[in-house]
PDB file of C-alpha atoms in Angstrom:
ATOM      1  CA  UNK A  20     160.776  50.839  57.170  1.00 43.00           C
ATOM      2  CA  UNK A  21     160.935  54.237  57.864  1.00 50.00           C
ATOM      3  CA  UNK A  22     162.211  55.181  54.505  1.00 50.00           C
ATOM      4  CA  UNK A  23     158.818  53.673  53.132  1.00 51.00           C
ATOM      5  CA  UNK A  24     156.937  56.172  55.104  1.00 55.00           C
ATOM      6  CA  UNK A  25     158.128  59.072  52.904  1.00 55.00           C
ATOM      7  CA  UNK A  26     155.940  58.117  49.761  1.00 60.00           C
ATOM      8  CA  UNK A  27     152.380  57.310  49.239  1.00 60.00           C
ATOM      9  CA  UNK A  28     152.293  53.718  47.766  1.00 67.00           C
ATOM     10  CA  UNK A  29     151.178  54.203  44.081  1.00 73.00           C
ATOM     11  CA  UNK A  30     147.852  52.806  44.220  1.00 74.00           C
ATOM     12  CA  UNK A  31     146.535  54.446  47.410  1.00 71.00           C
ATOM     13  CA  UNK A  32     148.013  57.719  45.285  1.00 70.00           C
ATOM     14  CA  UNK A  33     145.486  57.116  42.484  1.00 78.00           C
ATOM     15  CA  UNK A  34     142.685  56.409  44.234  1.00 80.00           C
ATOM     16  CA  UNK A  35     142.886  59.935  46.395  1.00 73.00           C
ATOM     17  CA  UNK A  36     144.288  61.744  43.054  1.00 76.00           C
ATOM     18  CA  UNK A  37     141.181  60.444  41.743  1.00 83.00           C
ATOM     19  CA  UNK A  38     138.891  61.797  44.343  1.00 83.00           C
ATOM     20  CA  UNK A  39     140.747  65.023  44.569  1.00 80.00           C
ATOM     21  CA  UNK A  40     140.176  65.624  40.262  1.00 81.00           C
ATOM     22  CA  UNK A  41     136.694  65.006  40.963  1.00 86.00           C
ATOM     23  CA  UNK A  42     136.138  67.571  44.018  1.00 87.00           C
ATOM     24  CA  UNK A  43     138.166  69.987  41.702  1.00 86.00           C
ATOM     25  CA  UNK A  44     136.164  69.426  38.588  1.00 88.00           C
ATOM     26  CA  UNK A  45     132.792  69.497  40.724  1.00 91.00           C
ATOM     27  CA  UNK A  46     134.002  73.027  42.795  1.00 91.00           C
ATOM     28  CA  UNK A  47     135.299  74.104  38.520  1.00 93.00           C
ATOM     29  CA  UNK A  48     131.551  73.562  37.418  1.00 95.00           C
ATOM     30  CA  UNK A  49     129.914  75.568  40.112  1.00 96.00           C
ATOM     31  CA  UNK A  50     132.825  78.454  39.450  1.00 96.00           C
ATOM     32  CA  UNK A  51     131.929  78.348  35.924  1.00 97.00           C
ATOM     33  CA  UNK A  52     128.040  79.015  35.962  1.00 97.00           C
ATOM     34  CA  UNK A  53     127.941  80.583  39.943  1.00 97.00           C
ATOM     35  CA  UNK A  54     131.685  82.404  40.046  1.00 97.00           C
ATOM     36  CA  UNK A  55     131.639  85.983  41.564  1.00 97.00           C
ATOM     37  CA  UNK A  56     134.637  87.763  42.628  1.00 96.00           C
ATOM     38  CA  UNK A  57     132.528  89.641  45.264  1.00 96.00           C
ATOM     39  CA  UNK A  58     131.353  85.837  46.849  1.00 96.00           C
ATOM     40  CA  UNK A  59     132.091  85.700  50.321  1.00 95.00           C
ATOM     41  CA  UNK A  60     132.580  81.694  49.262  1.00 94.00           C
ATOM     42  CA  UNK A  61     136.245  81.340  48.658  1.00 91.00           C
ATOM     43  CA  UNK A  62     135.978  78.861  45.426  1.00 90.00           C
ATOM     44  CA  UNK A  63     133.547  81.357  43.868  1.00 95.00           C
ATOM     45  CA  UNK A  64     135.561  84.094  44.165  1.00 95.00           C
ATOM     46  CA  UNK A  65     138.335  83.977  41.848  1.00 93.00           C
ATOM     47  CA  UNK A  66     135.932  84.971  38.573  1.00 95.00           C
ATOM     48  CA  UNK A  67     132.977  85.884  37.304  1.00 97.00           C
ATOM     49  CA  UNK A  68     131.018  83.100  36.385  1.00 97.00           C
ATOM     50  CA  UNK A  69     128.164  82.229  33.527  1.00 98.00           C
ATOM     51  CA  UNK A  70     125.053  83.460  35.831  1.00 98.00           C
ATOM     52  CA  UNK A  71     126.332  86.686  36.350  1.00 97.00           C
ATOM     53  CA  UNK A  72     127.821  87.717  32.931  1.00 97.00           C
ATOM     54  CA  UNK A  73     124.504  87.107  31.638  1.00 97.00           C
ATOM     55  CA  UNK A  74     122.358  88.708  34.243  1.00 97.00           C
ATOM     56  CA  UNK A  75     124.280  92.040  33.578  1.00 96.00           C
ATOM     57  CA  UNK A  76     123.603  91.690  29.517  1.00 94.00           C
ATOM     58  CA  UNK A  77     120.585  91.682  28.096  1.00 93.00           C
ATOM     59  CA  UNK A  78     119.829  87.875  27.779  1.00 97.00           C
ATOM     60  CA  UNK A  79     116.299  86.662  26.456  1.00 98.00           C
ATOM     61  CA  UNK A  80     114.314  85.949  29.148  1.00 98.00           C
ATOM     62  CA  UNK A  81     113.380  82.593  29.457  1.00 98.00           C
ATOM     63  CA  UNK A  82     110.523  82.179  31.870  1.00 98.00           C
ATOM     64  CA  UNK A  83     107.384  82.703  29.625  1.00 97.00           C
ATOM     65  CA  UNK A  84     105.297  81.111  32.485  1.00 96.00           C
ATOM     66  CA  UNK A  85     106.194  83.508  35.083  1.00 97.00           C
ATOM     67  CA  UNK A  86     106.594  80.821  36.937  1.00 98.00           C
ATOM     68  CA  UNK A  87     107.178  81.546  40.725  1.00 98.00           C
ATOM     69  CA  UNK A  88     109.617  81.099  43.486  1.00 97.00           C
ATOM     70  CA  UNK A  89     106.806  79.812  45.444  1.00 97.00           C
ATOM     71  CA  UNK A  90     105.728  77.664  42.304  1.00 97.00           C
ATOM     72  CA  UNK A  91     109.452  76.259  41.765  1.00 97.00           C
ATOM     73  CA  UNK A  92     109.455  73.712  39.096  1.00 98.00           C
ATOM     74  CA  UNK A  93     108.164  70.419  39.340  1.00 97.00           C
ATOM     75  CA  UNK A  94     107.197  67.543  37.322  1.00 96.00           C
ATOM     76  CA  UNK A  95     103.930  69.174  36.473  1.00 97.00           C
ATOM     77  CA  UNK A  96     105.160  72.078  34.817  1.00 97.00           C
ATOM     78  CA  UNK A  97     108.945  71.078  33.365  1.00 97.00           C
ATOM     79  CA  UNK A  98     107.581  70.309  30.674  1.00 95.00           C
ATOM     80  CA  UNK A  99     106.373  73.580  29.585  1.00 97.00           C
ATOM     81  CA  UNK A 100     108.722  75.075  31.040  1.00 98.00           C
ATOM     82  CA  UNK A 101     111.548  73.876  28.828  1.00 97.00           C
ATOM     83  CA  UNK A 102     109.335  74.013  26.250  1.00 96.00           C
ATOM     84  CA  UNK A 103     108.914  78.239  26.844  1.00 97.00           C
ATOM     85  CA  UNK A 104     112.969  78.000  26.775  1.00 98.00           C
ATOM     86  CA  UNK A 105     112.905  76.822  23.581  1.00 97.00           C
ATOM     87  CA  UNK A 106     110.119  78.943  21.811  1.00 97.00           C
ATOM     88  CA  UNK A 107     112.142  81.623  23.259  1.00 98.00           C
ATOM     89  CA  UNK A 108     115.419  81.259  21.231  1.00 98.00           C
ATOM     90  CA  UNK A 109     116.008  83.974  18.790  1.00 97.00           C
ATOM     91  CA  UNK A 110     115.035  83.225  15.023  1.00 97.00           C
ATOM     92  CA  UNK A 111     118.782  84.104  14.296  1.00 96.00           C
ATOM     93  CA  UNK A 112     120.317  81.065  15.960  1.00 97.00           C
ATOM     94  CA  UNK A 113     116.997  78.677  16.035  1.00 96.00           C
ATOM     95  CA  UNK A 114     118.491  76.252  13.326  1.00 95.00           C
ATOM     96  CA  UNK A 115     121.987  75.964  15.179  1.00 96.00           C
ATOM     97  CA  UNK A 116     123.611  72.412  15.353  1.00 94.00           C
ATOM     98  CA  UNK A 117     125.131  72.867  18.659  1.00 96.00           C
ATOM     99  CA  UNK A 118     122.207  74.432  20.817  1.00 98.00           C
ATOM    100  CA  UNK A 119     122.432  73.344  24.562  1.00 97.00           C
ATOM    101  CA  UNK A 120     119.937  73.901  27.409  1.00 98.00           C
ATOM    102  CA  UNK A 121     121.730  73.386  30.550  1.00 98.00           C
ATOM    103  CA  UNK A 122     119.811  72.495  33.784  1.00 98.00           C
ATOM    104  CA  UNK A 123     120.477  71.608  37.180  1.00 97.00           C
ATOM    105  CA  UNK A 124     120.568  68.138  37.876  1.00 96.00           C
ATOM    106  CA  UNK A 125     117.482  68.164  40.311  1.00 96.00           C
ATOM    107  CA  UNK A 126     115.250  69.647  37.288  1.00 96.00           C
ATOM    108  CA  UNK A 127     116.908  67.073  34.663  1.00 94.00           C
ATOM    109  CA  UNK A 128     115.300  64.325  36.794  1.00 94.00           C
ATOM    110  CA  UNK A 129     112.029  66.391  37.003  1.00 95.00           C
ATOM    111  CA  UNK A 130     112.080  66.414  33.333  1.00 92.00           C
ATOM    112  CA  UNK A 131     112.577  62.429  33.233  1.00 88.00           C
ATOM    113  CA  UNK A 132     110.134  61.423  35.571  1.00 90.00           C
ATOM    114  CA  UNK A 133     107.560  63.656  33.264  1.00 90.00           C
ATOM    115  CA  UNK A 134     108.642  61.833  30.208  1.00 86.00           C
ATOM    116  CA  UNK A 135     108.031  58.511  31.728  1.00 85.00           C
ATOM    117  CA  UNK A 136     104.379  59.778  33.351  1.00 88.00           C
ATOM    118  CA  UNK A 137     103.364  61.164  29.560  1.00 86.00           C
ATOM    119  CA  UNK A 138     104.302  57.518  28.228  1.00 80.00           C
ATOM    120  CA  UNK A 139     106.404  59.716  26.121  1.00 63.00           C
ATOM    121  CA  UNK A 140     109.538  56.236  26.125  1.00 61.00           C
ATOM    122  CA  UNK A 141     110.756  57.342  22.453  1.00 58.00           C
ATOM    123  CA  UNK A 142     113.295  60.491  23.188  1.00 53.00           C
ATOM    124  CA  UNK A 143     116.395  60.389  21.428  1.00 52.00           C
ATOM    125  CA  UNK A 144     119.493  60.274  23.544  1.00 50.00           C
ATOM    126  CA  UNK A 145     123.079  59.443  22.353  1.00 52.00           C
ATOM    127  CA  UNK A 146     125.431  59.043  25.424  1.00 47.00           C
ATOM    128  CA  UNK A 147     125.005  61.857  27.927  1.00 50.00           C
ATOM    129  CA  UNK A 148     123.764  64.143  25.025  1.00 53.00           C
ATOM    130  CA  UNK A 149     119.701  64.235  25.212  1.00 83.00           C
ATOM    131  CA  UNK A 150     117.830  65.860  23.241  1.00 87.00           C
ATOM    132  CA  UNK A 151     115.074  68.423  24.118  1.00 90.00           C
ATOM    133  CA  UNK A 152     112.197  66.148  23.408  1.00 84.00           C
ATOM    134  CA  UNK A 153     111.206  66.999  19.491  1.00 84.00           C
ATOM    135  CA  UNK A 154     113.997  69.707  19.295  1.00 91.00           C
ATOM    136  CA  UNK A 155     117.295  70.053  18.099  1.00 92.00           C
ATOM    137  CA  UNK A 156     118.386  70.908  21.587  1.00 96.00           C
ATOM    138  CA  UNK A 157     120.858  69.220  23.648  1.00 94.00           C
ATOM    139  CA  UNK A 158     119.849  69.079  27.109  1.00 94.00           C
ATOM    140  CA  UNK A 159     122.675  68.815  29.328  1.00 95.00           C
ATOM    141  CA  UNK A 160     122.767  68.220  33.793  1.00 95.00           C
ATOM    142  CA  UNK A 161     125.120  69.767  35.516  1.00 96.00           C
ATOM    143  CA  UNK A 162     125.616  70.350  39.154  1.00 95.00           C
ATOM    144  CA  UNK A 163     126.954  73.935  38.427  1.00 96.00           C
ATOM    145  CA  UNK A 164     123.859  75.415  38.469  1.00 97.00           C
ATOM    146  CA  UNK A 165     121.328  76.290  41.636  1.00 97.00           C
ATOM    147  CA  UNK A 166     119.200  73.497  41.845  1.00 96.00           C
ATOM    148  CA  UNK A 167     117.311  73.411  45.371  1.00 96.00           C
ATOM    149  CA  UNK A 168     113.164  74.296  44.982  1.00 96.00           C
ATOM    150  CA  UNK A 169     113.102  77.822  44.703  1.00 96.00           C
ATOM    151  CA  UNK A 170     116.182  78.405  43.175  1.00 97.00           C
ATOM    152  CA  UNK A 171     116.362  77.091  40.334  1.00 98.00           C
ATOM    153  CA  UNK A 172     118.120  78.719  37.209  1.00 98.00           C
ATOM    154  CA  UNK A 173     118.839  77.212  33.519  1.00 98.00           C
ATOM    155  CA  UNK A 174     120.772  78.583  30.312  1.00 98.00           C
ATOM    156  CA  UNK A 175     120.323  77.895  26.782  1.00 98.00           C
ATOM    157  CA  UNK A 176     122.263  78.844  24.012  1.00 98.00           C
ATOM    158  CA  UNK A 177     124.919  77.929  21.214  1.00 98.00           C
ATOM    159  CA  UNK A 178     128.393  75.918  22.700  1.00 97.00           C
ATOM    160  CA  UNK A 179     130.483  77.918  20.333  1.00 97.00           C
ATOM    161  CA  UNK A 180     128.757  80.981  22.551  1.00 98.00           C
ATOM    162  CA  UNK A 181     130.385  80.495  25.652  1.00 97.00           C
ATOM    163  CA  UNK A 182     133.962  80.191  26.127  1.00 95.00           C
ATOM    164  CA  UNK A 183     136.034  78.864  28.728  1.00 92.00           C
ATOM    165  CA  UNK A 184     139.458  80.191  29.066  1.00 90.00           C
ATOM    166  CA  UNK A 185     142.109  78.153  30.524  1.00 83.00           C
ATOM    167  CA  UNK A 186     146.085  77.772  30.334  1.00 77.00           C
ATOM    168  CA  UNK A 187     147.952  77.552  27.533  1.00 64.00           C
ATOM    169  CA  UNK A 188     151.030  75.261  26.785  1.00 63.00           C
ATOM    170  CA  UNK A 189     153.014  78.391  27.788  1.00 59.00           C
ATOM    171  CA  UNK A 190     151.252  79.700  30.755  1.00 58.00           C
ATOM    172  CA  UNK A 191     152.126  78.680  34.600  1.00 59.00           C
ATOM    173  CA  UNK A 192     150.735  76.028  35.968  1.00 64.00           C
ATOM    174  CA  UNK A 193     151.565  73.166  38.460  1.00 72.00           C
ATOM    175  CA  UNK A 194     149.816  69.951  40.186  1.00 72.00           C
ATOM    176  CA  UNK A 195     151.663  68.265  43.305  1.00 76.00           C
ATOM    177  CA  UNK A 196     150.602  65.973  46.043  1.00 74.00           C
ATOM    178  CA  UNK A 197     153.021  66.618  49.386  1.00 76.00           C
ATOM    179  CA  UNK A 198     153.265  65.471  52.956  1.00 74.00           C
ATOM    180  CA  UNK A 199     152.615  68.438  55.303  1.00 77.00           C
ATOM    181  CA  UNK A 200     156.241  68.914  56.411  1.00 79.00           C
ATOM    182  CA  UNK A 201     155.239  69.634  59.791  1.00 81.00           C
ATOM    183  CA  UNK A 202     153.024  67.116  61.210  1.00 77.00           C
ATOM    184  CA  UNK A 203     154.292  64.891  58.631  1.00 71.00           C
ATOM    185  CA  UNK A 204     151.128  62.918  58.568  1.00 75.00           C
ATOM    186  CA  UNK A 205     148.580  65.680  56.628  1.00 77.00           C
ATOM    187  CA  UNK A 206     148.773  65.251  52.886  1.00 77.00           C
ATOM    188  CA  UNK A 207     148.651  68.254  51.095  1.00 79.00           C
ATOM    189  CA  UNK A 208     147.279  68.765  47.278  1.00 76.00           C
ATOM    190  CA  UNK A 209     148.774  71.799  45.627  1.00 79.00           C
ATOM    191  CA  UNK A 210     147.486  73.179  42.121  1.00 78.00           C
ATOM    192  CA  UNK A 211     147.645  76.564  40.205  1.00 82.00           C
ATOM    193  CA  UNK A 212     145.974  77.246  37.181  1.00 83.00           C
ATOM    194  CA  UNK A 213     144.503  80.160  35.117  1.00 88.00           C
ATOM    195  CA  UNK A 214     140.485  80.001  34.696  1.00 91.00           C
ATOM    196  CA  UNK A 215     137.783  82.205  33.455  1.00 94.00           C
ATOM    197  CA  UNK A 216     134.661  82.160  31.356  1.00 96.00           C
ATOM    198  CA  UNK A 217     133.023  84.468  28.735  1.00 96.00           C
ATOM    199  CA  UNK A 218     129.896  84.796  26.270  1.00 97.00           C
ATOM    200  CA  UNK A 219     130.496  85.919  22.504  1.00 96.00           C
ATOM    201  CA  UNK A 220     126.844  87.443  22.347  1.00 97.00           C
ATOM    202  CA  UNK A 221     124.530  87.884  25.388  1.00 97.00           C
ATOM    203  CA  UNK A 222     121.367  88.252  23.299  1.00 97.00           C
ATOM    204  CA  UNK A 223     121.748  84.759  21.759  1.00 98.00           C
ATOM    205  CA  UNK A 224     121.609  83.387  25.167  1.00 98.00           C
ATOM    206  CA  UNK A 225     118.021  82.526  26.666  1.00 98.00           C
ATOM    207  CA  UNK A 226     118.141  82.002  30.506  1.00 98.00           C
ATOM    208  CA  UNK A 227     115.434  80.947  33.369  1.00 98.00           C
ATOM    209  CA  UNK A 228     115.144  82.814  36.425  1.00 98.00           C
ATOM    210  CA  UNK A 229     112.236  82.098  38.844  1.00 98.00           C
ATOM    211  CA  UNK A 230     109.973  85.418  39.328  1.00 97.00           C
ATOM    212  CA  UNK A 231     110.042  86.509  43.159  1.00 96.00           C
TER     213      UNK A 231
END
């Protein structure tokens, strides 16, 4: 009946609820390394993200190759690559339990596929949590961070170094799904939430940029 029409039947509900929580925590990631409140892209615009607090601090820099724009990484040279990251991190924080390199997802394949071509089958992994091949380093994928050829840009550095600031229990926030009012047939997803990121100590952080 008509009456019917005003709700979303539950399980159609959490299958788009679903979808929606994964858009938002895919659009969060890329705020959190890529945010700039001077983006002209609206989702990257409401803070500063990882990228650029660390590109205004004086972060180790991670490229020991010089490796090139025109160069990019590939499975060739990932290897070596990563392997500059980590020869790069400061003595002070070299022995740290919760080290993470963090790479785009296009450069975490690279990375497998040279494993697998050195016969090198005996990594360590432990869920999603993989270690730097022979390190202590957890090598993490994410899609936050620029991954096309060319582009490409990677952090490494403690966990307890980087914070992520969010709401707390007393803080405003609110999550509704709503039928546009109007055409009655749009549905409409309202959220609003606090969000922002921060690094304790910008010279304990080791990052990749590709040289020009």
């Amino acid at each position: 009946g008509a009456a019917g029409e005003e709700e979303m039947p539950m399980e159609i509900e959490a299958v788009y609820m679903a979808k929606k929580m994964n858009a938002m925590a895919n659009a969060l990631t890329l705020a959190d390394f890529q945010g700039d409140t001077a983006s002209a892209t609206n989702n990257l615009s409401y803070y500063d993200g990882l990228l650029k607090i660390v590109d205004a601090g004086a972060a180790v820099n991670g490229n020991t190759g010089a490796v090139t724009v025109a160069t990019t990484i590939s499975t060739s040279n990932v290897l070596d690559i990563l392997d500059g990251m980590w020869e790069s991190i400061p003595d002070n924080i070299s022995d740290a339990e919760d080290l993470s390199l963090w790479v785009p997802t296009s450069v975490y394949k690279k990375y497998v596929v040279a494993l697998k071509n050195a016969n090198l089958f005996h990594y360590s992994a432990d869920g999603e949590q993989v270690k730097l091949y022979g390190t202590n380093v957890s090598l993490r994928s994410t899609v936050g961070l620029p991954g096309a050829a060319g582009t490409e840009r990677m952090i490494l550095t403690r966990d307890s170094n980087i914070t992520i600031g969010m709401d707390g229990d007393a803080d405003e926030d609110a999550m509704k799904v709503r039928l546009d009012p109007v055409s009655e047939k749009s549905i409409f997803f309202d959220v609003t939430f606090k969000r922002g990121t921060q690094v304790r100590f910008i010279d304990e952080v080791v990052e990749f940029t590709l040289v020009p």
